[in-house]
Amino acid sequence: MGNLMASARALAAQVVSRHKKTKPLPINSMFKLPSPLPTWPPGEGFASGSIDLGGLIVCQIATFNKVWATHQGGPDNLGATFFDPSPIPQGFFMLGSYAQPNNKQLFGSVLAAKDIDNEESLKKPIDYTLVWSSQSLKIKQDGIGYIWSPTPPDGYKAVGLVITNSPEKPSLDKIRCVRSDLTDECQADKWIWGEGSEFKVYSLRPTNIGVQAMGVSTGTFSGESTHVNCLKNVKANLTCCMPNKNQIEALMEAYSPLIYFHPDEVFLPSSVAWFFTNGALLYKKGQESTPEAISPSGSNLPQGGSNDGEYWMDLPSNDKDKERVKKGDLESVEFYLHIKPMLGASFTDIQIWIFYPFNGPARAKIEFLNVSLGKIGEHVGDWEHLTLRVSNFSGELTDVYFSQHSGGVWVSASELAFESGNKPVTFASLHGHAMYAKPGLVLQGSGDIGIRNDTSKSKIVKQTGNDFEYLGYDHDEPPWLNYCREWGPKISYNIADEFKKVEKVLPWKLKTAFAKFVKSIPNEILGEEGPTGPKMKRCWNGDEV
């Protein structure tokens, strides 16, 4: 009987082992948006398949041939796969290979390029240098991988590396180097792969990213001891590949996110006009006893200047109206769009701003106990936003940025949930309104102690594509956009007293843990001070991070 049971266990172990071996990796399937891309309205150059960078035309290749893969190391210890772009359109040339971690579905692209009117923008490398090989590594891999760095001719630079599964140097015809004046500096971005102290591989991004920065990402990769460049858009007219108004509206129809609010949320958003017409007041330093009602458009707000503390907004002075305005008005909500060229106008960022009259109090998790932090975290006025990053080659949504307190995160479209076609699903956290891609608890702290960011799907939901207003982009800017001061008062209160109120209700064994937690609370949670408006944020003209 014992031998029979042992044999059964051994057979079961073999089945489990076989199942683990045959379980497909995410990289083995290609991500596609749930619905096909629509036919975009006509325009000059948006979603035309290629972009003229001035002296160089580039196209985006999102299909690949696998060259080499490793099955350990990298994110989630699942390894990475290395590809060559294929097929490449006639007349275009490969600029570098592509690599991606195995823990995600295949979703990426690299650029291919061609000369304009024989301007010698591209040249073959004169040689290759082997920068790394997996030959000596004791890892799970499909054959042996070799990474080569092209040696460019004088006056040219390499903008990508080449992967092979053979020790022989690649053909000089395989890749092209780019004339130096059409390149820009780049830096390591996201970790793709690396095993222990061995060679590490990273994706690349231009060193400078912003509305005025002209660096264009090629989608290729680099290693820690190698140097490659990105491309540069030197064309004077950047708007030629940007979406026009009709195309922006089509993009919003296709990709406008749904925002789910927590079922217990009481501090909901409103339009800016609703906030103003329902009693918001403008205060001036030295004249605090005579605040001024704000006009519906904000036309009487001071324009320009800096956040010098001379002016600030506040809720209505009447207690009843104050509590009512704190709760916002979901029916009045408008979303405010800021459109900007990014990565040398190879992408369009659509920032979607949302205003809340009031940010509620913070809540903390202290091991097994949840506690309110009193006034901590409260402030009048709260601006949050999402950003859609769209390829100007195709109009495809590639990433969404989620603002979270004083920071935020980019999330690839391949890791998002969608509803109603290609509309990303987003969740606003209870009281703090930070934006997340998935529901649940995100703890802002360490271990079992931190600020709670609770999100949940509920019946309280807003479709961002239904009511939006442009902030510029061939439209007049509303006066409130150029108000540079704070959207709420700076109120000082005794933070120590607030913490003591919390400490009183804690069991003795949690008091030490709470004291440690207090020292780690981010500055944006402490004190009560209204934020500045969207145009005053660094991300208005710069990148989101």
PDB file of N, CA, C and O in Angstrom, residues 45-51 60 238 241-243 251 340-342 344-349 390-396:
ATOM      1  N   GLY A  45      -1.038  64.724 -40.803  1.00  0.00           N
ATOM      2  CA  GLY A  45      -0.066  63.629 -40.747  1.00  0.00           C
ATOM      3  C   GLY A  45      -0.297  62.643 -39.621  1.00  0.00           C
ATOM      4  O   GLY A  45       0.399  61.638 -39.526  1.00  0.00           O
ATOM      5  N   PHE A  46      -1.272  62.906 -38.759  1.00  0.00           N
ATOM      6  CA  PHE A  46      -1.532  62.013 -37.626  1.00  0.00           C
ATOM      7  C   PHE A  46      -2.002  60.640 -38.107  1.00  0.00           C
ATOM      8  O   PHE A  46      -2.841  60.531 -38.997  1.00  0.00           O
ATOM      9  N   ALA A  47      -1.443  59.589 -37.487  1.00  0.00           N
ATOM     10  CA  ALA A  47      -1.829  58.196 -37.758  1.00  0.00           C
ATOM     11  C   ALA A  47      -1.658  57.823 -39.225  1.00  0.00           C
ATOM     12  O   ALA A  47      -2.404  56.993 -39.756  1.00  0.00           O
ATOM     13  N   SER A  48      -0.648  58.415 -39.887  1.00  0.00           N
ATOM     14  CA  SER A  48      -0.408  58.119 -41.304  1.00  0.00           C
ATOM     15  C   SER A  48       0.575  56.966 -41.488  1.00  0.00           C
ATOM     16  O   SER A  48       0.848  56.562 -42.624  1.00  0.00           O
ATOM     17  N   GLY A  49       1.143  56.450 -40.386  1.00  0.00           N
ATOM     18  CA  GLY A  49       2.059  55.316 -40.471  1.00  0.00           C
ATOM     19  C   GLY A  49       3.520  55.699 -40.427  1.00  0.00           C
ATOM     20  O   GLY A  49       4.376  54.863 -40.109  1.00  0.00           O
ATOM     21  N   SER A  50       3.844  56.937 -40.756  1.00  0.00           N
ATOM     22  CA  SER A  50       5.241  57.393 -40.706  1.00  0.00           C
ATOM     23  C   SER A  50       5.286  58.853 -40.282  1.00  0.00           C
ATOM     24  O   SER A  50       4.288  59.570 -40.385  1.00  0.00           O
ATOM     25  N   ILE A  51       6.468  59.292 -39.811  1.00  0.00           N
ATOM     26  CA  ILE A  51       6.658  60.675 -39.380  1.00  0.00           C
ATOM     27  C   ILE A  51       7.954  61.200 -39.967  1.00  0.00           C
ATOM     28  O   ILE A  51       9.001  60.525 -39.916  1.00  0.00           O
ATOM     29  N   GLN A  60       6.918  52.854 -37.477  1.00  0.00           N
ATOM     30  CA  GLN A  60       6.865  52.067 -36.252  1.00  0.00           C
ATOM     31  C   GLN A  60       6.600  50.601 -36.615  1.00  0.00           C
ATOM     32  O   GLN A  60       5.620  50.297 -37.301  1.00  0.00           O
ATOM     33  N   LEU A 238       6.005  70.934 -35.679  1.00  0.00           N
ATOM     34  CA  LEU A 238       5.684  69.702 -34.970  1.00  0.00           C
ATOM     35  C   LEU A 238       4.207  69.336 -35.079  1.00  0.00           C
ATOM     36  O   LEU A 238       3.831  68.193 -34.841  1.00  0.00           O
ATOM     37  N   CYS A 241       2.201  66.211 -37.399  1.00  0.00           N
ATOM     38  CA  CYS A 241       1.893  64.812 -37.065  1.00  0.00           C
ATOM     39  C   CYS A 241       1.022  64.708 -35.821  1.00  0.00           C
ATOM     40  O   CYS A 241       0.731  63.602 -35.346  1.00  0.00           O
ATOM     41  N   MET A 242       0.584  65.845 -35.275  1.00  0.00           N
ATOM     42  CA  MET A 242      -0.297  65.850 -34.108  1.00  0.00           C
ATOM     43  C   MET A 242      -1.754  65.754 -34.546  1.00  0.00           C
ATOM     44  O   MET A 242      -2.112  66.186 -35.634  1.00  0.00           O
ATOM     45  N   PRO A 243      -2.625  65.204 -33.702  1.00  0.00           N
ATOM     46  CA  PRO A 243      -4.046  65.126 -34.056  1.00  0.00           C
ATOM     47  C   PRO A 243      -4.711  66.498 -34.063  1.00  0.00           C
ATOM     48  O   PRO A 243      -4.407  67.347 -33.223  1.00  0.00           O
ATOM     49  N   LEU A 251     -10.328  60.323 -30.629  1.00  0.00           N
ATOM     50  CA  LEU A 251      -9.493  59.632 -29.641  1.00  0.00           C
ATOM     51  C   LEU A 251     -10.207  59.536 -28.298  1.00  0.00           C
ATOM     52  O   LEU A 251     -10.156  58.492 -27.620  1.00  0.00           O
ATOM     53  N   LYS A 340      -0.666  67.771 -25.578  1.00  0.00           N
ATOM     54  CA  LYS A 340       0.724  68.197 -25.752  1.00  0.00           C
ATOM     55  C   LYS A 340       1.534  67.164 -26.542  1.00  0.00           C
ATOM     56  O   LYS A 340       1.311  65.957 -26.410  1.00  0.00           O
ATOM     57  N   PRO A 341       2.445  67.650 -27.398  1.00  0.00           N
ATOM     58  CA  PRO A 341       3.344  66.737 -28.111  1.00  0.00           C
ATOM     59  C   PRO A 341       4.413  66.211 -27.149  1.00  0.00           C
ATOM     60  O   PRO A 341       4.945  66.964 -26.327  1.00  0.00           O
ATOM     61  N   MET A 342       4.728  64.931 -27.248  1.00  0.00           N
ATOM     62  CA  MET A 342       5.762  64.344 -26.396  1.00  0.00           C
ATOM     63  C   MET A 342       6.691  63.475 -27.232  1.00  0.00           C
ATOM     64  O   MET A 342       6.312  62.982 -28.304  1.00  0.00           O
ATOM     65  N   GLY A 344       9.375  64.219 -28.961  1.00  0.00           N
ATOM     66  CA  GLY A 344       9.615  64.779 -30.286  1.00  0.00           C
ATOM     67  C   GLY A 344       8.416  64.706 -31.189  1.00  0.00           C
ATOM     68  O   GLY A 344       8.546  64.583 -32.411  1.00  0.00           O
ATOM     69  N   ALA A 345       7.212  64.803 -30.620  1.00  0.00           N
ATOM     70  CA  ALA A 345       5.930  64.753 -31.338  1.00  0.00           C
ATOM     71  C   ALA A 345       5.685  63.398 -31.993  1.00  0.00           C
ATOM     72  O   ALA A 345       4.850  63.279 -32.890  1.00  0.00           O
ATOM     73  N   SER A 346       6.373  62.352 -31.523  1.00  0.00           N
ATOM     74  CA  SER A 346       6.046  61.002 -31.995  1.00  0.00           C
ATOM     75  C   SER A 346       4.861  60.437 -31.214  1.00  0.00           C
ATOM     76  O   SER A 346       4.265  59.439 -31.612  1.00  0.00           O
ATOM     77  N   PHE A 347       4.530  61.085 -30.094  1.00  0.00           N
ATOM     78  CA  PHE A 347       3.359  60.718 -29.298  1.00  0.00           C
ATOM     79  C   PHE A 347       2.582  61.978 -28.940  1.00  0.00           C
ATOM     80  O   PHE A 347       3.141  63.077 -28.881  1.00  0.00           O
ATOM     81  N   THR A 348       1.285  61.790 -28.667  1.00  0.00           N
ATOM     82  CA  THR A 348       0.437  62.849 -28.122  1.00  0.00           C
ATOM     83  C   THR A 348       0.008  62.428 -26.725  1.00  0.00           C
ATOM     84  O   THR A 348      -0.466  61.309 -26.526  1.00  0.00           O
ATOM     85  N   ASP A 349       0.196  63.323 -25.761  1.00  0.00           N
ATOM     86  CA  ASP A 349      -0.313  63.113 -24.412  1.00  0.00           C
ATOM     87  C   ASP A 349      -1.608  63.891 -24.250  1.00  0.00           C
ATOM     88  O   ASP A 349      -1.648  65.105 -24.512  1.00  0.00           O
ATOM     89  N   VAL A 390      -0.695  58.405 -26.718  1.00  0.00           N
ATOM     90  CA  VAL A 390      -1.169  57.852 -27.981  1.00  0.00           C
ATOM     91  C   VAL A 390      -0.071  57.977 -29.028  1.00  0.00           C
ATOM     92  O   VAL A 390       0.566  59.029 -29.159  1.00  0.00           O
ATOM     93  N   SER A 391       0.144  56.901 -29.776  1.00  0.00           N
ATOM     94  CA  SER A 391       1.137  56.924 -30.850  1.00  0.00           C
ATOM     95  C   SER A 391       0.661  57.800 -31.996  1.00  0.00           C
ATOM     96  O   SER A 391      -0.454  57.618 -32.513  1.00  0.00           O
ATOM     97  N   ASN A 392       1.511  58.731 -32.433  1.00  0.00           N
ATOM     98  CA  ASN A 392       1.167  59.561 -33.586  1.00  0.00           C
ATOM     99  C   ASN A 392       1.391  58.830 -34.908  1.00  0.00           C
ATOM    100  O   ASN A 392       1.034  59.337 -35.973  1.00  0.00           O
ATOM    101  N   PHE A 393       1.988  57.631 -34.849  1.00  0.00           N
ATOM    102  CA  PHE A 393       2.128  56.815 -36.051  1.00  0.00           C
ATOM    103  C   PHE A 393       0.803  56.142 -36.419  1.00  0.00           C
ATOM    104  O   PHE A 393       0.457  56.039 -37.583  1.00  0.00           O
ATOM    105  N   SER A 394       0.075  55.680 -35.380  1.00  0.00           N
ATOM    106  CA  SER A 394      -1.099  54.854 -35.630  1.00  0.00           C
ATOM    107  C   SER A 394      -2.365  55.314 -34.925  1.00  0.00           C
ATOM    108  O   SER A 394      -3.472  54.884 -35.289  1.00  0.00           O
ATOM    109  N   GLY A 395      -2.231  56.151 -33.904  1.00  0.00           N
ATOM    110  CA  GLY A 395      -3.380  56.513 -33.079  1.00  0.00           C
ATOM    111  C   GLY A 395      -3.667  55.486 -31.995  1.00  0.00           C
ATOM    112  O   GLY A 395      -4.693  55.584 -31.310  1.00  0.00           O
ATOM    113  N   GLU A 396      -2.773  54.524 -31.796  1.00  0.00           N
ATOM    114  CA  GLU A 396      -2.998  53.482 -30.791  1.00  0.00           C
ATOM    115  C   GLU A 396      -2.640  53.991 -29.395  1.00  0.00           C
ATOM    116  O   GLU A 396      -1.624  54.669 -29.209  1.00  0.00           O
TER     117      GLU A 396
END
